PDB file of C-alpha atoms and ligand atoms in Angstrom:
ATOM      1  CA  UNK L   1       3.626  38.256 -20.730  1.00 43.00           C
ATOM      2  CA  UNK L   2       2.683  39.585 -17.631  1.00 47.00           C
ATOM      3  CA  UNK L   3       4.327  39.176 -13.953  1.00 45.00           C
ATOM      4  CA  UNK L   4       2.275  36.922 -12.531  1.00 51.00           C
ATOM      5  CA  UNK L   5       2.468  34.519 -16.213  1.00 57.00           C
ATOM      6  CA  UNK L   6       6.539  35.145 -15.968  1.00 60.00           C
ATOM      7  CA  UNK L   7       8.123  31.771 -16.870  1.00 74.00           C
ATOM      8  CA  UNK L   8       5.040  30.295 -17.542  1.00 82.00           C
ATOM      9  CA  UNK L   9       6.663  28.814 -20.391  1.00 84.00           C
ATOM     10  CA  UNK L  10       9.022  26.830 -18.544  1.00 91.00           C
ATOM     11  CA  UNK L  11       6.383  25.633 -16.100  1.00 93.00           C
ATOM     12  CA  UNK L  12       6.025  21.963 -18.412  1.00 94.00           C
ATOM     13  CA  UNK L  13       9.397  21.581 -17.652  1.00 96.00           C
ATOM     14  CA  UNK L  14       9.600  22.203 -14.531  1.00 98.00           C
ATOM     15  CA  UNK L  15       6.959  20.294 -13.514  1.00 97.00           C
ATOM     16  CA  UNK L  16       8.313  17.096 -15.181  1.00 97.00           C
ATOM     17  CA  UNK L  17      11.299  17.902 -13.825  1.00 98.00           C
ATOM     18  CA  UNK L  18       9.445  17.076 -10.015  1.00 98.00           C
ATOM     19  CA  UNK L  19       9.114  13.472  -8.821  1.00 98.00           C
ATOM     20  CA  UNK L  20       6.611  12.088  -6.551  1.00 98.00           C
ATOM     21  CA  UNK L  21       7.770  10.333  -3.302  1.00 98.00           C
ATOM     22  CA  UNK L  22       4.393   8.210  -2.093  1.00 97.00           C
ATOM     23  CA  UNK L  23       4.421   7.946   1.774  1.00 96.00           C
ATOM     24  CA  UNK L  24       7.992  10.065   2.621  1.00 95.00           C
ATOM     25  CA  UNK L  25       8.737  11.289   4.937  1.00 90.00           C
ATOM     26  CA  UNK L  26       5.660   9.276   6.628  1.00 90.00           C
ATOM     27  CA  UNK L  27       2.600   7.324   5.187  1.00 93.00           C
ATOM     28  CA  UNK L  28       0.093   9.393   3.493  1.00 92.00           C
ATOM     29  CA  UNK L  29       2.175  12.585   2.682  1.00 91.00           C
ATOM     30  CA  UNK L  30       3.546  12.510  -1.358  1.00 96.00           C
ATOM     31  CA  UNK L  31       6.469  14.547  -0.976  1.00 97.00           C
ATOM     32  CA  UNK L  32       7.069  16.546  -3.894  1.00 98.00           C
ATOM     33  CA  UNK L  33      11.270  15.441  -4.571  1.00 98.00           C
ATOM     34  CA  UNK L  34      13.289  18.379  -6.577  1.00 98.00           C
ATOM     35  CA  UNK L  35      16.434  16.801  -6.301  1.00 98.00           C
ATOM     36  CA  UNK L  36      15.660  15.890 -10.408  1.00 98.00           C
ATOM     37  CA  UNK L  37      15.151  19.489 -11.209  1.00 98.00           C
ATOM     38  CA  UNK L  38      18.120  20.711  -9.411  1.00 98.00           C
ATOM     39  CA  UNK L  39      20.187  18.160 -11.091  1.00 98.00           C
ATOM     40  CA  UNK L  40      19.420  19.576 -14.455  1.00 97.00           C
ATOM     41  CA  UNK L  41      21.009  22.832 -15.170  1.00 97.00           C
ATOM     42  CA  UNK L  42      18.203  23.740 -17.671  1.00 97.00           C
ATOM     43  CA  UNK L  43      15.790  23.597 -15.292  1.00 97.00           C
ATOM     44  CA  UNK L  44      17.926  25.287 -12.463  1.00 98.00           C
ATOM     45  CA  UNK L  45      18.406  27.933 -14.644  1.00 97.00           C
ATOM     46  CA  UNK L  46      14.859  27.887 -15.933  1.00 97.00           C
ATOM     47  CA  UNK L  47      13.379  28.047 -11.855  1.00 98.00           C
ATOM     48  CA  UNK L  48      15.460  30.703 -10.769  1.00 98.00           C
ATOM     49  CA  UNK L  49      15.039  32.819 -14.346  1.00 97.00           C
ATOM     50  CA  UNK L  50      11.419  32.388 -13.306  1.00 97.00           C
ATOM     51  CA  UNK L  51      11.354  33.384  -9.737  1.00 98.00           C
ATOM     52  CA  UNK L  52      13.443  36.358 -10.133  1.00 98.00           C
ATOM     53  CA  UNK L  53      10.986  37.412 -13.076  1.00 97.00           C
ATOM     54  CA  UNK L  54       8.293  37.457 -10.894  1.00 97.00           C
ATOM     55  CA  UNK L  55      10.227  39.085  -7.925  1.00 98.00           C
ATOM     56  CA  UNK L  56      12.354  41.905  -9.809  1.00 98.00           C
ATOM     57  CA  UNK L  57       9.249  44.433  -9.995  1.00 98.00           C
ATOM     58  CA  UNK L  58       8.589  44.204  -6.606  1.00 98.00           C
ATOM     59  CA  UNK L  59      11.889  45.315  -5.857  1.00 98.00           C
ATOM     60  CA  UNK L  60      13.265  43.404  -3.095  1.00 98.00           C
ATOM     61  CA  UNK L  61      16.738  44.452  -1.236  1.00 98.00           C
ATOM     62  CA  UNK L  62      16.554  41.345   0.954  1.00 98.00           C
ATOM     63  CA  UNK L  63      15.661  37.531   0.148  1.00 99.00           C
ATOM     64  CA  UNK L  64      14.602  35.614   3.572  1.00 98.00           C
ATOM     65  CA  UNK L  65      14.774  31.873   2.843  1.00 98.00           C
ATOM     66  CA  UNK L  66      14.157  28.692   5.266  1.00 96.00           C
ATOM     67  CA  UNK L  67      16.111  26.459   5.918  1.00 96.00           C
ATOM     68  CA  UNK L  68      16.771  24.324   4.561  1.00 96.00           C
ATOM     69  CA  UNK L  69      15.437  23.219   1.482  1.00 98.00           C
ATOM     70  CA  UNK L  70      14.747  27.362   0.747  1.00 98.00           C
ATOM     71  CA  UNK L  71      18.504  27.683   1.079  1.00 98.00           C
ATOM     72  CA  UNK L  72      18.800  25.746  -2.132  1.00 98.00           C
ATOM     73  CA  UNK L  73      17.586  28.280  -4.792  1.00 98.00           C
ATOM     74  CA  UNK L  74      17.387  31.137  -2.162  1.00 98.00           C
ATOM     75  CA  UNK L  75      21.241  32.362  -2.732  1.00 98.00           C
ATOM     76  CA  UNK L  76      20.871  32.250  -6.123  1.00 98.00           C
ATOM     77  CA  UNK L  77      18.330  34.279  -6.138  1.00 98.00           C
ATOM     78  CA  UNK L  78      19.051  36.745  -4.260  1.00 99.00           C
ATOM     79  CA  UNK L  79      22.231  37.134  -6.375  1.00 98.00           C
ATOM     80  CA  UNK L  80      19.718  37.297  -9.961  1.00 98.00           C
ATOM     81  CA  UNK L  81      18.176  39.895  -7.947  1.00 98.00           C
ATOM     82  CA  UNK L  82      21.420  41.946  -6.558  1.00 98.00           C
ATOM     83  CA  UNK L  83      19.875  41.455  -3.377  1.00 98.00           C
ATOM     84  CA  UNK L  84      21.074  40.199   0.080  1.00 98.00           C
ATOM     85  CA  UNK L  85      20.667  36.985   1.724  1.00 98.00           C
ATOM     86  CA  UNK L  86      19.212  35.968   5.112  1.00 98.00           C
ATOM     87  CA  UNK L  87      19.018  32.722   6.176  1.00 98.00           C
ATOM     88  CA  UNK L  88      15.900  31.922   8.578  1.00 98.00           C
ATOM     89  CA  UNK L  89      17.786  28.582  10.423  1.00 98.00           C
ATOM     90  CA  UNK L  90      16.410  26.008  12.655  1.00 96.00           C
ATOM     91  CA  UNK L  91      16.659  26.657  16.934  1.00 96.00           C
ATOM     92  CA  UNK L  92      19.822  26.997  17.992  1.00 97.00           C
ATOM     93  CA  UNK L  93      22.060  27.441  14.815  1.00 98.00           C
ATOM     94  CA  UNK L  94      22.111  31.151  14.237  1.00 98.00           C
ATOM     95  CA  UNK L  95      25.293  32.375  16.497  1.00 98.00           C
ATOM     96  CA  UNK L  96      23.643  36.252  17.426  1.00 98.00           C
ATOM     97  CA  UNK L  97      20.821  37.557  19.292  1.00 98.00           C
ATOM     98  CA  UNK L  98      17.728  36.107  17.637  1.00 98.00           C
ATOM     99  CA  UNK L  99      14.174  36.536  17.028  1.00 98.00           C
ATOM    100  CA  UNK L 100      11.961  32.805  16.930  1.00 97.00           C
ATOM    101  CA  UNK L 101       8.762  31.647  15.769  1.00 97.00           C
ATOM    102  CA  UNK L 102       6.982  28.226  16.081  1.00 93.00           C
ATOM    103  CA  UNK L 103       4.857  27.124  13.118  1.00 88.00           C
ATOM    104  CA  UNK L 104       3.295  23.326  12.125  1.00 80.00           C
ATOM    105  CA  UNK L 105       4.249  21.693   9.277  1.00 73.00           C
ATOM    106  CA  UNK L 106       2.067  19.284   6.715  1.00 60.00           C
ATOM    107  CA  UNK L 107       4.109  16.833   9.105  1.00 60.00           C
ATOM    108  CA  UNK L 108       5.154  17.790  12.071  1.00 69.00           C
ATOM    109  CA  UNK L 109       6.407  21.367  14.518  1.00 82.00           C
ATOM    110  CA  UNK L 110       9.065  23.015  14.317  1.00 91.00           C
ATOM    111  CA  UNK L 111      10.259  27.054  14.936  1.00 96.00           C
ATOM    112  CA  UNK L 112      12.569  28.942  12.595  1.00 97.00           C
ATOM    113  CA  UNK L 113      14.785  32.144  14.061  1.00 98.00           C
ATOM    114  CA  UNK L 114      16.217  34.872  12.223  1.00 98.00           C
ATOM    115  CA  UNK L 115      18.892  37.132  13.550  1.00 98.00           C
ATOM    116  CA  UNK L 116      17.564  39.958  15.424  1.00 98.00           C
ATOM    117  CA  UNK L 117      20.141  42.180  14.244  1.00 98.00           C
ATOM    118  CA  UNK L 118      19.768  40.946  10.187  1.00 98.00           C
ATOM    119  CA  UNK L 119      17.153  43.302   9.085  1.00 98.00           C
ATOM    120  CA  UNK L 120      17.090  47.205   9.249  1.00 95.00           C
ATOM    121  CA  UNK L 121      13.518  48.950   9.737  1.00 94.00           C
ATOM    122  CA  UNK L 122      11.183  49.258   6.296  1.00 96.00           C
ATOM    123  CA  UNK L 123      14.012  46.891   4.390  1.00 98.00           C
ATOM    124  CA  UNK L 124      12.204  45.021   1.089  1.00 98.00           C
ATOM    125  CA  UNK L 125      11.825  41.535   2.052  1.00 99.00           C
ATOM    126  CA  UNK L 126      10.933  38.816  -0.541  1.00 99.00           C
ATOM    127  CA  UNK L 127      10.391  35.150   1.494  1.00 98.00           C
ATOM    128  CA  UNK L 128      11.835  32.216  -0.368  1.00 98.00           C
ATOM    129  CA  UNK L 129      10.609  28.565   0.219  1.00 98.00           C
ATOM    130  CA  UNK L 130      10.793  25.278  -1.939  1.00 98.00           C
ATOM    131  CA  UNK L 131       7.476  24.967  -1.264  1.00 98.00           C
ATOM    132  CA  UNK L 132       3.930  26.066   0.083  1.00 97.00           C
ATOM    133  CA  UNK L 133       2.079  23.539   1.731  1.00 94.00           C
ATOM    134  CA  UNK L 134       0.099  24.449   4.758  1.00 92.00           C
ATOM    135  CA  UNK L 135       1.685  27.610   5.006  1.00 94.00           C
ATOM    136  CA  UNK L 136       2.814  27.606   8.383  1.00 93.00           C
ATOM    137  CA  UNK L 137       6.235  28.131   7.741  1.00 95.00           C
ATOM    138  CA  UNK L 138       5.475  31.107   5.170  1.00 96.00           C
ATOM    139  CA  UNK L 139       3.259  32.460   7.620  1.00 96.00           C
ATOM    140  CA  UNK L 140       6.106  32.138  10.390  1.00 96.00           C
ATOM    141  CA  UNK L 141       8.597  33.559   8.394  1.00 97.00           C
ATOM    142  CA  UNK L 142       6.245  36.602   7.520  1.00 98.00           C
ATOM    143  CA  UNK L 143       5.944  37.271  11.209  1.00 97.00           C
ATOM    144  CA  UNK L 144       9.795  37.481  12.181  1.00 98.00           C
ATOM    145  CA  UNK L 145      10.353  39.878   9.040  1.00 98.00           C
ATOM    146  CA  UNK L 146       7.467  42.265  10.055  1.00 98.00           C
ATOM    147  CA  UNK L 147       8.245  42.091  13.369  1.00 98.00           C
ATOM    148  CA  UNK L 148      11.737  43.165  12.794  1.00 98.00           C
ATOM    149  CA  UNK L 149      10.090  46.034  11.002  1.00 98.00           C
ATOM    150  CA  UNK L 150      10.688  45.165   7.514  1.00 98.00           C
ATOM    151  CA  UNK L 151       7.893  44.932   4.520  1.00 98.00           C
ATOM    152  CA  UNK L 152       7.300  41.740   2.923  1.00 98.00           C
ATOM    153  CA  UNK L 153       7.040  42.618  -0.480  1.00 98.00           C
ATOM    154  CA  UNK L 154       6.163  39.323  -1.704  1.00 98.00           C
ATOM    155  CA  UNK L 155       6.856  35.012  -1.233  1.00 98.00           C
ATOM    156  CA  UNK L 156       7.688  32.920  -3.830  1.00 98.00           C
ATOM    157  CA  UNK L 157       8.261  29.182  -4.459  1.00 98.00           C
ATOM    158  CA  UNK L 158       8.882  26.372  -6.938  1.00 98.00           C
ATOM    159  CA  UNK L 159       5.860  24.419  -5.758  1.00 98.00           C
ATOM    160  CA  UNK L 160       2.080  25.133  -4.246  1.00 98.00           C
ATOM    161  CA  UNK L 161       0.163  22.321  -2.796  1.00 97.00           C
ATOM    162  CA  UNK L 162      -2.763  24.933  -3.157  1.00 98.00           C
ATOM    163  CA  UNK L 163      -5.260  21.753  -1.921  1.00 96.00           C
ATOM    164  CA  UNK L 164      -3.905  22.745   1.402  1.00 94.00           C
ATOM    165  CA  UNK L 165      -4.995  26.383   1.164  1.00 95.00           C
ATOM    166  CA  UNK L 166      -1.531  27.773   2.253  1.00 96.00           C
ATOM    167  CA  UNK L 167      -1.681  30.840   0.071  1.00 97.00           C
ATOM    168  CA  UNK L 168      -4.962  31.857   2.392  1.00 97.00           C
ATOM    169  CA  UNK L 169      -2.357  31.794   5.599  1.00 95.00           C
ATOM    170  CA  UNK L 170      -0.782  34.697   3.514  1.00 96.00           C
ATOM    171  CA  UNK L 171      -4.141  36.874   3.413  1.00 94.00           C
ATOM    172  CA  UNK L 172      -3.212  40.009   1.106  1.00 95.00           C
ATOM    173  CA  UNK L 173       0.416  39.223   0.829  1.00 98.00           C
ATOM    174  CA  UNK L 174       1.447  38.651  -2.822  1.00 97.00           C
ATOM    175  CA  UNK L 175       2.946  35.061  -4.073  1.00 98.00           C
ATOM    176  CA  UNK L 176       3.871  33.060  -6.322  1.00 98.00           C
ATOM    177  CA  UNK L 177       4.853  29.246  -7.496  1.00 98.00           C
ATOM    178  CA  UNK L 178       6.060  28.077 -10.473  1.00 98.00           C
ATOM    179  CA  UNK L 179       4.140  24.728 -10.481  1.00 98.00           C
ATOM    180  CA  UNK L 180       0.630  24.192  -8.715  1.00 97.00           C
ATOM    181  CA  UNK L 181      -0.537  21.069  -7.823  1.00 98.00           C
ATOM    182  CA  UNK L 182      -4.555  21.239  -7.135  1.00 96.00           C
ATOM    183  CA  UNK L 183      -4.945  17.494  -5.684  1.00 92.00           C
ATOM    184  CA  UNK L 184      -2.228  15.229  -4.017  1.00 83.00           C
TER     185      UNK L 184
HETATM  186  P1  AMP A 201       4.087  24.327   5.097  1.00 80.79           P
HETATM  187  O1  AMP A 201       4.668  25.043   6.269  1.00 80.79           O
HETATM  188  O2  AMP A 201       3.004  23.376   5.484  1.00 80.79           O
HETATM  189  O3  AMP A 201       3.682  25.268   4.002  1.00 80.79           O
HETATM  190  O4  AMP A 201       5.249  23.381   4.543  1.00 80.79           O
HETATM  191  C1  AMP A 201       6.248  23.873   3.712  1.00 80.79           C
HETATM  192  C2  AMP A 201       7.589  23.330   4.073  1.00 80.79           C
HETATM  193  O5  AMP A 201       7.542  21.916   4.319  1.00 80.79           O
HETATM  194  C3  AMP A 201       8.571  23.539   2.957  1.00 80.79           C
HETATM  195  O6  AMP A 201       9.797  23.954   3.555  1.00 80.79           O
HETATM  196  C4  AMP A 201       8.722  22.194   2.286  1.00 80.79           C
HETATM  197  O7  AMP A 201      10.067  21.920   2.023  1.00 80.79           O
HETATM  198  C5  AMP A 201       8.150  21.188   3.265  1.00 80.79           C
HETATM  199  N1  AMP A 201       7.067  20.351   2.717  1.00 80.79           N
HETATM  200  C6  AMP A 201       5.805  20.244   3.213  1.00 80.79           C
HETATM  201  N2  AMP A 201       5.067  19.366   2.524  1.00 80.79           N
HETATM  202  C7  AMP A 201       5.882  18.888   1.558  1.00 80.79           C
HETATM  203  C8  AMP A 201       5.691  17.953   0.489  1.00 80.79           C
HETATM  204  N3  AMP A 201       4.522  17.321   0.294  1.00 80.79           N
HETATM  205  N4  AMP A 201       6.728  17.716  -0.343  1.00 80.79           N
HETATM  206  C9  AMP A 201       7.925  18.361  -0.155  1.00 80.79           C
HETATM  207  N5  AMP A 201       8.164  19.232   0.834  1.00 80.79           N
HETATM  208  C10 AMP A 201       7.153  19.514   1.680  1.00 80.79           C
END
């Protein structure tokens, strides 16, 4: 199997393991729910298994994950990968010196900071998020880690929206989701 196929065999259950929410958190958006597939060990297991197959090679020292639905599987796998943890929090949360960065969501604006102090020059990055939608907040997240001076060595997620064209935002950087959805 190669990297970029690693899990691929648990993708079927993963994806049935994701529940549609029709007009949440406002009309027109179908928010992709993984509240069922965190619920179910097997597929817990089976999503971070997968996600730390595809990061392992690429040899990350740090995970960065957004709050705060990235926090969820974020911690567990930076510990699969025997890396550290580094939580990218909403204004006004983190307690140190911090760097900021507004992005637009499928829904809505909002900024995410990271502490300015959290990653040393050239550190391995890998960026962890539920989800890629627009890509704003992958893109935003990308830009506090290289401007800290560290290399993001790749992004992963559980879902793509990929009819919102979020991994373009990421131009060369390498990612990855578990379960691609092509239309809404
Ligand atoms: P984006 O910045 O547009 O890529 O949006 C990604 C972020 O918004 C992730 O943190 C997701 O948790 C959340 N998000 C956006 N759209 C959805 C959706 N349709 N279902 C679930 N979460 C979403």
């Amino acid at each position: 199997m190669s990297q970029d196929r690693a899990g691929a065999a648990a993708v079927p259950q993963l994806r049935a393991a994701i529940r549609d929410i029709p007009d949440f958190p406002r009309e027109g958006i179908v928010f992709k729910d993984l509240t069922p597939l965190l619920l179910d060990h097997a597929s817990l297991t089976a999503a971070v298994d997968a996600l730390a197959a595809w990061s392992r090679p690429r040899e990350p020292e740090i995970v960065v994950a957004a709050e705060a639905r990235g926090f969820i599987l974020g911690g567990a796998l930076a510990n699969a990968l025997h890396a550290g943890f580094v939580p990218a929090r909403k204004p006004g949360k983190l307690p140190a010196r911090v760097v900021t960065a507004d992005y637009e969501l499928e829904y809505g604006i909002d900024a995410l900071e990271l502490h300015a102090d959290a990653l040393a020059g050239g550190a391995r990055v890998l960026i962890h998020d539920d989800l890629i939608a627009t890509g704003g907040t992958t893109r935003a997240l990308v830009e506090l880690v290289q401007g800290l001076g560290a290399i993001v060595v790749g992004c992963c997620f559980v879902v793509e929206l990929a009819f919102l064209g979020g991994r373009r935002r990421l131009g060369e950087i390498d990612m990855h989701a578990l379960v691609e959805y092509t239309a809404q």
